[in-house]
Coordinates of C-alpha atoms in Angstrom, one line a residue:
X7 CA -2.7 -32.9 182.0
X8 CA -0.3 -34.0 184.8
X9 CA 0.4 -31.1 187.2
X10 CA 3.2 -33.1 188.7
X11 CA 5.2 -33.4 185.5
X12 CA 8.6 -31.6 185.1
X13 CA 8.1 -28.4 183.0
X14 CA 9.5 -25.1 182.3
X15 CA 7.7 -22.6 184.6
X16 CA 7.5 -19.1 186.0
X17 CA 8.7 -18.5 189.6
X18 CA 6.6 -18.2 192.7
X19 CA 5.9 -15.5 193.7
X20 CA 5.6 -14.1 190.2
X21 CA 5.6 -10.5 188.8
X22 CA 3.9 -9.7 185.5
X23 CA 3.3 -6.7 183.4
X24 CA -0.3 -6.7 182.0
X25 CA -0.8 -4.9 178.8
X26 CA -4.6 -4.4 178.3
X27 CA -6.5 -2.8 175.4
X28 CA -9.6 -1.3 177.0
X29 CA -11.3 -0.8 173.6
X30 CA -10.7 -4.4 172.3
X31 CA -13.6 -6.7 171.4
X32 CA -16.8 -5.4 173.1
X33 CA -14.9 -2.8 175.1
X34 CA -15.2 -4.6 178.4
X35 CA -11.6 -5.8 178.9
X36 CA -10.8 -3.7 181.9
X37 CA -14.1 -4.7 183.6
X38 CA -13.3 -8.4 182.9
X39 CA -9.8 -8.1 184.3
X40 CA -11.1 -6.7 187.6
X41 CA -13.9 -9.3 187.9
X42 CA -12.4 -12.5 186.4
X43 CA -8.6 -12.2 186.4
X44 CA -7.4 -10.1 189.3
X45 CA -9.0 -12.3 192.1
X46 CA -7.4 -15.5 190.6
X47 CA -4.0 -13.8 190.4
X48 CA -4.2 -12.6 194.0
X49 CA -4.9 -16.2 195.2
X50 CA -2.0 -17.6 193.1
X51 CA 0.6 -15.1 194.4
X52 CA 0.9 -13.4 191.0
X53 CA 1.5 -9.6 191.4
X54 CA 0.9 -7.3 188.5
X55 CA 1.3 -3.8 187.1
X56 CA -1.5 -2.9 184.7
X57 CA -0.8 -0.7 181.6
X58 CA -3.7 0.4 179.3
X59 CA -2.9 0.8 175.7
X60 CA -4.1 4.1 174.2
X61 CA -3.7 3.8 170.5
X62 CA -2.6 1.4 167.7
X63 CA 1.0 0.1 168.2
X64 CA 1.1 1.6 171.7
X65 CA 2.0 -1.9 173.2
X66 CA 4.7 -2.2 170.5
X67 CA 6.2 1.1 171.6
X68 CA 6.0 0.2 175.3
X69 CA 7.8 -3.2 175.1
X70 CA 10.4 -1.7 172.8
X71 CA 11.8 0.4 175.7
X72 CA 10.5 -1.5 178.8
X73 CA 13.0 -2.7 181.4
X74 CA 12.1 -6.4 181.0
X75 CA 14.1 -7.5 183.9
X76 CA 11.4 -6.2 186.2
X77 CA 8.9 -8.8 185.0
X78 CA 8.8 -12.6 185.0
X79 CA 6.2 -12.5 182.1
X80 CA 4.3 -10.1 179.8
X81 CA 0.6 -10.7 180.0
X82 CA -1.4 -9.5 177.0
X83 CA -5.2 -9.0 177.5
X84 CA -6.9 -8.2 174.3
X85 CA -7.3 -10.0 170.9
X86 CA -4.6 -11.5 168.8
X87 CA -3.5 -8.1 167.4
X88 CA -2.1 -6.9 170.7
X89 CA 0.1 -10.0 171.0
X90 CA 1.3 -9.3 167.4
X91 CA 2.3 -5.8 168.5
X92 CA 4.2 -7.1 171.6
X93 CA 6.2 -9.7 169.8
X94 CA 7.2 -7.3 167.0
X95 CA 8.1 -4.7 169.6
X96 CA 10.4 -7.3 171.3
X97 CA 12.0 -8.1 168.0
X98 CA 12.8 -4.5 167.3
X99 CA 14.8 -4.1 170.5
X100 CA 18.6 -4.0 170.4
X101 CA 18.6 -7.0 172.8
X102 CA 16.0 -8.9 170.7
X103 CA 17.8 -12.2 171.0
X104 CA 17.2 -12.3 174.8
X105 CA 14.0 -10.1 174.9
X106 CA 12.0 -12.5 172.7
X107 CA 12.5 -15.2 175.3
X108 CA 10.5 -13.3 177.9
X109 CA 7.5 -15.5 178.7
X110 CA 4.2 -14.3 177.2
X111 CA 0.7 -15.0 178.3
X112 CA -2.5 -14.5 176.2
X113 CA -5.7 -13.5 178.0
X114 CA -8.6 -13.3 175.6
X115 CA -10.6 -10.0 175.5
X116 CA -10.8 -9.2 171.8
X117 CA -13.1 -10.1 169.0
X118 CA -10.5 -12.6 167.7
X119 CA -9.1 -14.8 170.4
X120 CA -7.5 -17.5 168.3
X121 CA -4.2 -17.8 170.2
X122 CA -5.9 -18.1 173.5
X123 CA -8.3 -20.7 172.1
X124 CA -5.4 -22.7 170.8
X125 CA -3.6 -22.6 174.1
X126 CA -6.8 -23.7 175.8
X127 CA -7.0 -26.6 173.4
X128 CA -3.4 -27.7 174.0
X129 CA -4.1 -27.6 177.8
X130 CA -6.8 -30.3 177.3
X131 CA -9.7 -28.0 178.1
X132 CA -13.0 -28.2 176.2
X133 CA -13.6 -25.5 173.5
X134 CA -15.2 -22.6 175.3
X135 CA -15.7 -18.9 174.6
X136 CA -15.9 -15.5 176.3
X137 CA -15.6 -15.5 180.1
X138 CA -15.1 -19.3 180.3
X139 CA -12.1 -19.0 177.9
X140 CA -10.7 -16.0 179.9
X141 CA -11.0 -18.0 183.2
X142 CA -9.2 -21.0 181.7
X143 CA -6.3 -18.9 180.3
X144 CA -6.0 -17.1 183.7
X145 CA -5.8 -20.5 185.4
X146 CA -3.0 -21.4 183.1
X147 CA -1.1 -18.3 184.2
X148 CA -1.7 -19.2 187.8
X149 CA -0.2 -22.6 187.2
X150 CA 2.8 -21.0 185.7
X151 CA 3.7 -23.7 183.2
X152 CA 5.4 -22.7 179.9
X153 CA 5.9 -24.2 176.5
X154 CA 7.9 -23.0 173.5
X155 CA 6.0 -22.0 170.4
X156 CA 6.8 -21.5 166.7
X157 CA 7.2 -18.0 165.3
X158 CA 6.6 -17.0 161.6
X159 CA 9.0 -14.6 160.0
X160 CA 7.6 -12.7 157.0
X161 CA 9.2 -10.7 154.2
X162 CA 7.3 -8.4 151.8
X163 CA 8.1 -7.0 148.4
X164 CA 8.3 -3.5 149.8
X165 CA 11.1 -4.6 152.2
X166 CA 9.1 -4.9 155.3
X167 CA 10.0 -7.7 157.8
X168 CA 7.6 -8.7 160.5
X169 CA 6.8 -11.6 162.7
X170 CA 3.5 -13.5 163.2
X171 CA 2.4 -15.5 166.3
X172 CA -0.7 -16.9 164.7
X173 CA -1.5 -16.6 161.0
X174 CA -1.3 -15.0 157.6
X175 CA -4.6 -15.0 155.6
X176 CA -5.3 -13.8 152.1
X177 CA -8.6 -13.7 150.2
X178 CA -11.9 -14.6 151.8
X179 CA -10.7 -14.8 155.4
X180 CA -8.8 -11.5 155.3
X181 CA -11.7 -9.7 153.6
X182 CA -14.0 -10.9 156.3
X183 CA -11.6 -9.5 158.9
X184 CA -11.6 -6.1 157.1
X185 CA -15.2 -5.9 156.3
X186 CA -16.5 -7.0 159.7
X187 CA -14.4 -4.3 161.5
X188 CA -17.5 -2.1 161.7
X189 CA -19.2 -4.8 163.7
X190 CA -16.4 -5.1 166.3
X191 CA -18.8 -4.4 169.2
X192 CA -20.5 -7.8 168.4
X193 CA -17.4 -9.6 169.6
X194 CA -16.7 -12.8 167.7
X195 CA -20.2 -12.7 166.1
X196 CA -18.7 -10.1 163.8
X197 CA -16.9 -12.9 161.9
X198 CA -20.1 -14.9 161.5
X199 CA -21.9 -11.9 160.1
X200 CA -18.9 -11.0 157.9
X201 CA -18.7 -14.5 156.5
X202 CA -22.4 -14.4 155.3
X203 CA -21.9 -11.0 153.8
X204 CA -18.8 -12.1 151.9
X205 CA -20.4 -15.3 150.8
X206 CA -23.2 -13.2 149.2
X207 CA -20.5 -11.6 147.0
X208 CA -17.9 -14.3 146.7
X209 CA -14.7 -13.2 145.0
X210 CA -11.8 -15.0 143.2
X211 CA -8.3 -13.8 143.9
X212 CA -5.5 -14.3 141.4
X213 CA -2.0 -15.1 142.5
X214 CA 0.8 -17.7 142.6
X215 CA 1.4 -19.8 145.7
X216 CA 4.5 -21.9 146.4
X217 CA 5.6 -23.7 149.5
X218 CA 8.3 -25.9 151.0
X219 CA 6.6 -29.1 152.3
X220 CA 7.9 -30.7 155.5
X221 CA 9.1 -33.8 153.7
X222 CA 11.4 -31.8 151.4
X223 CA 13.3 -29.9 154.0
X224 CA 17.0 -30.4 153.4
X225 CA 19.1 -30.2 156.6
X226 CA 21.8 -27.8 155.5
X227 CA 23.3 -24.4 156.3
X228 CA 21.8 -21.1 155.2
X229 CA 21.6 -20.5 151.4
X230 CA 24.0 -17.9 150.1
X231 CA 21.2 -15.3 149.8
X232 CA 20.2 -16.0 153.4
X233 CA 23.8 -15.5 154.6
X234 CA 23.9 -12.1 152.9
X235 CA 20.9 -11.1 155.1
X236 CA 22.3 -12.2 158.4
X237 CA 23.1 -8.6 159.4
X238 CA 19.3 -7.9 159.3
X239 CA 17.8 -7.9 162.8
X240 CA 16.1 -11.1 163.7
X241 CA 16.8 -14.8 162.9
X242 CA 18.1 -15.8 159.5
X243 CA 15.4 -17.1 157.1
X244 CA 17.6 -19.9 155.7
X245 CA 14.9 -21.4 153.5
X246 CA 14.0 -18.2 151.7
X247 CA 15.6 -16.5 148.7
X248 CA 15.0 -12.9 147.6
X249 CA 11.4 -12.3 146.4
X250 CA 12.7 -11.2 143.0
X251 CA 14.2 -14.7 142.4
X252 CA 12.3 -17.9 141.6
X253 CA 11.7 -20.2 144.5
X254 CA 14.2 -23.1 145.0
X255 CA 13.6 -26.1 142.8
X256 CA 12.7 -28.4 145.7
X257 CA 9.7 -26.2 146.5
X258 CA 6.2 -27.0 145.3
X259 CA 4.5 -24.5 143.0
X260 CA 0.7 -24.7 143.0
X261 CA -0.4 -24.9 139.3
X262 CA -3.7 -23.1 139.9
X263 CA -3.7 -19.3 140.1
X264 CA -7.3 -18.6 141.1
X265 CA -8.0 -18.9 144.8
X266 CA -10.8 -18.2 147.2
X267 CA -8.5 -18.1 150.2
X268 CA -5.0 -18.9 151.4
X269 CA -4.2 -19.4 155.1
X270 CA -0.9 -20.1 156.8
X271 CA -1.7 -21.0 160.4
X272 CA 0.7 -21.7 163.3
X273 CA -1.9 -22.9 165.7
X274 CA -5.2 -24.9 165.8
X275 CA -7.8 -22.1 166.0
X276 CA -8.7 -19.2 163.9
X277 CA -11.0 -17.8 166.6
X278 CA -12.4 -19.3 169.8
X279 CA -15.2 -20.9 167.7
X280 CA -13.2 -21.8 164.6
X281 CA -11.2 -25.0 165.1
X282 CA -9.4 -24.6 161.8
X283 CA -6.7 -27.2 162.2
X284 CA -8.1 -30.3 163.9
X285 CA -4.9 -32.2 162.9
X286 CA -3.5 -30.7 166.1
X287 CA -0.6 -28.6 167.3
X288 CA 2.2 -28.0 164.7
X289 CA 5.5 -29.8 165.4
X290 CA 8.5 -27.5 166.0
X291 CA 9.4 -25.6 162.8
X292 CA 6.2 -26.3 160.8
X293 CA 2.9 -24.6 160.1
X294 CA -0.5 -25.5 158.6
X295 CA -1.1 -24.3 155.0
X296 CA -4.7 -24.3 153.7
X297 CA -5.9 -23.0 150.4
X298 CA -9.3 -23.2 148.6
X299 CA -9.2 -23.2 144.8
X300 CA -11.7 -21.2 142.8
X301 CA -14.8 -23.2 141.7
X302 CA -16.0 -24.1 145.1
X303 CA -19.7 -23.3 145.5
X304 CA -21.1 -20.9 148.0
X305 CA -23.1 -23.7 149.6
X306 CA -20.0 -25.9 150.1
X307 CA -18.0 -23.0 151.4
X308 CA -20.8 -22.2 153.9
X309 CA -20.8 -25.9 155.0
X310 CA -17.1 -25.8 155.5
X311 CA -17.2 -22.7 157.7
X312 CA -20.1 -24.0 159.8
X313 CA -18.4 -27.3 160.3
X314 CA -15.2 -25.6 161.3
X315 CA -16.7 -24.7 164.8
X316 CA -16.1 -28.4 165.8
X317 CA -13.2 -29.0 163.5
X318 CA -15.3 -31.2 161.2
X319 CA -14.7 -29.3 157.9
X320 CA -11.9 -31.7 156.8
X321 CA -14.4 -34.6 156.9
X322 CA -16.2 -33.3 153.8
X323 CA -13.1 -34.2 151.6
X324 CA -13.9 -31.1 149.6
X325 CA -11.7 -31.3 146.4
X326 CA -11.3 -27.5 146.4
X327 CA -9.9 -27.5 149.9
X328 CA -6.2 -28.4 150.1
X329 CA -4.1 -28.8 153.3
X330 CA -0.3 -29.4 153.6
X331 CA 2.1 -29.0 156.5
X332 CA 5.0 -26.7 155.4
X333 CA 8.0 -24.9 156.8
X334 CA 8.0 -22.0 154.3
X335 CA 5.8 -20.4 151.6
X336 CA 5.6 -17.6 149.1
X337 CA 2.4 -15.9 147.9
X338 CA 2.3 -13.3 145.1
X339 CA -1.1 -11.6 144.4
X340 CA -1.5 -10.8 140.7
X341 CA -4.5 -8.5 140.4
X342 CA -4.2 -6.3 143.5
X343 CA -7.5 -7.5 144.9
X344 CA -7.9 -8.4 148.6
X345 CA -5.7 -7.7 151.6
X346 CA -3.5 -9.7 153.9
X347 CA -4.4 -10.2 157.5
X348 CA -1.4 -11.0 159.8
X349 CA -2.6 -12.1 163.2
X350 CA -5.8 -10.2 162.4
X351 CA -3.9 -7.0 161.5
X352 CA -4.4 -5.8 157.9
X353 CA -1.6 -5.3 155.4
X354 CA -1.6 -4.1 151.8
X355 CA -1.7 -6.8 149.1
X356 CA 1.9 -7.5 147.9
X357 CA 4.2 -10.4 147.4
X358 CA 5.1 -12.0 150.7
X359 CA 7.0 -15.0 151.9
X360 CA 7.6 -16.6 155.2
X361 CA 9.3 -19.3 157.1
X362 CA 8.7 -20.8 160.6
X363 CA 11.3 -20.6 163.3
X364 CA 11.0 -23.5 165.7
X365 CA 10.2 -23.0 169.4
X366 CA 11.2 -19.4 169.3
X367 CA 8.9 -17.8 171.9
X368 CA 7.8 -19.0 175.3
X369 CA 4.1 -19.0 176.2
X370 CA 2.1 -19.8 179.3
X371 CA 0.5 -23.1 178.4
X372 CA -0.6 -26.4 179.7
X373 CA 1.8 -29.1 181.0
X374 CA 3.3 -30.6 177.9
X375 CA 6.1 -33.2 177.3
X376 CA 9.1 -31.2 176.0
X377 CA 10.3 -32.2 172.6
X378 CA 14.0 -33.0 172.1
X379 CA 14.5 -29.5 170.6
X380 CA 12.8 -27.8 173.5
X381 CA 15.7 -26.7 175.7
X382 CA 16.2 -23.4 177.3
X383 CA 18.2 -20.8 175.3
X384 CA 19.9 -17.7 176.6
X385 CA 17.3 -15.6 178.5
X386 CA 14.8 -18.5 178.6
X387 CA 13.0 -19.6 181.8
X388 CA 14.5 -22.2 183.9
X389 CA 13.2 -25.6 184.5
X390 CA 11.5 -26.6 187.8
X391 CA 9.9 -29.7 189.1
X392 CA 6.5 -28.8 190.4

């Protein structure tokens, strides 16, 4: 990481709004902010106002009406779920097109800290957890460097539209999220315990999966169905057709319909100790798609999850584990079993499809070389030479 490189950055001095969930993870977020974050911010000339969230979707409600011009960035201190709330709150504003370009910062203090772990990885830091990860991410905020990140737009059969900053999981991973909720006070250990419990009663999930692989993306204007939806708030999902219609012919339809898990992932980590995508950061407009077909043994699945800590699970060349980079997907559960987890937040099981929008949000990150598509849009931060 070259601190002298040209990069998009926050100003100095800097004013940030900190949204903190005091009940997240082990329930020590406020204590950690006072002991590990606040002293570093003071030395870096970053002033802050602290807001504590009081209930589910409170952060979503706050950013929906907040006067964003008061702040240079929104800092989210919790797990991945609170960042999910903030981004969806920004997208629900009347001025969503400019609001979504407000720089965001992830400070890990939840039981799932995948986004923070991914940003830590992109910055060139070693994989760490807990207070070490929090310190690294706070230092990134103090250095003020920004990078654009992909955003996943999702549509469900019930008409819901939402946005994901991290992942959509179905099957094994989502069930572990749900069933380990009662162990939240264990922090990230809840996922390890939940994995063993779910392995003991391994399920198969029936559904159909289709996707648009990167190499089949056609550079063209929106499809007619997409044009019809342009009056819907948010960016146009030009690669998607209505869920009641078949997927376009240039998509790939997976022939199998029995799965152990499906995972669409925008970043490298699934938690601070699960290096799920060792192939690296997704290029603009793409995401990682993994699925595990039914038939995999419990022993192999356990080996894969244990190896994932160091990103070595792909080395097994497991025939049941499939990976493909995609720009869009559709998943239709058939038997009603299982749930979806979007950024760790649970949703009912129903048909869902999504597409990636490239470089759509700005995140505090390490110093990266901007890609050709990475240029400031209206409301985006300005470039400085540090």
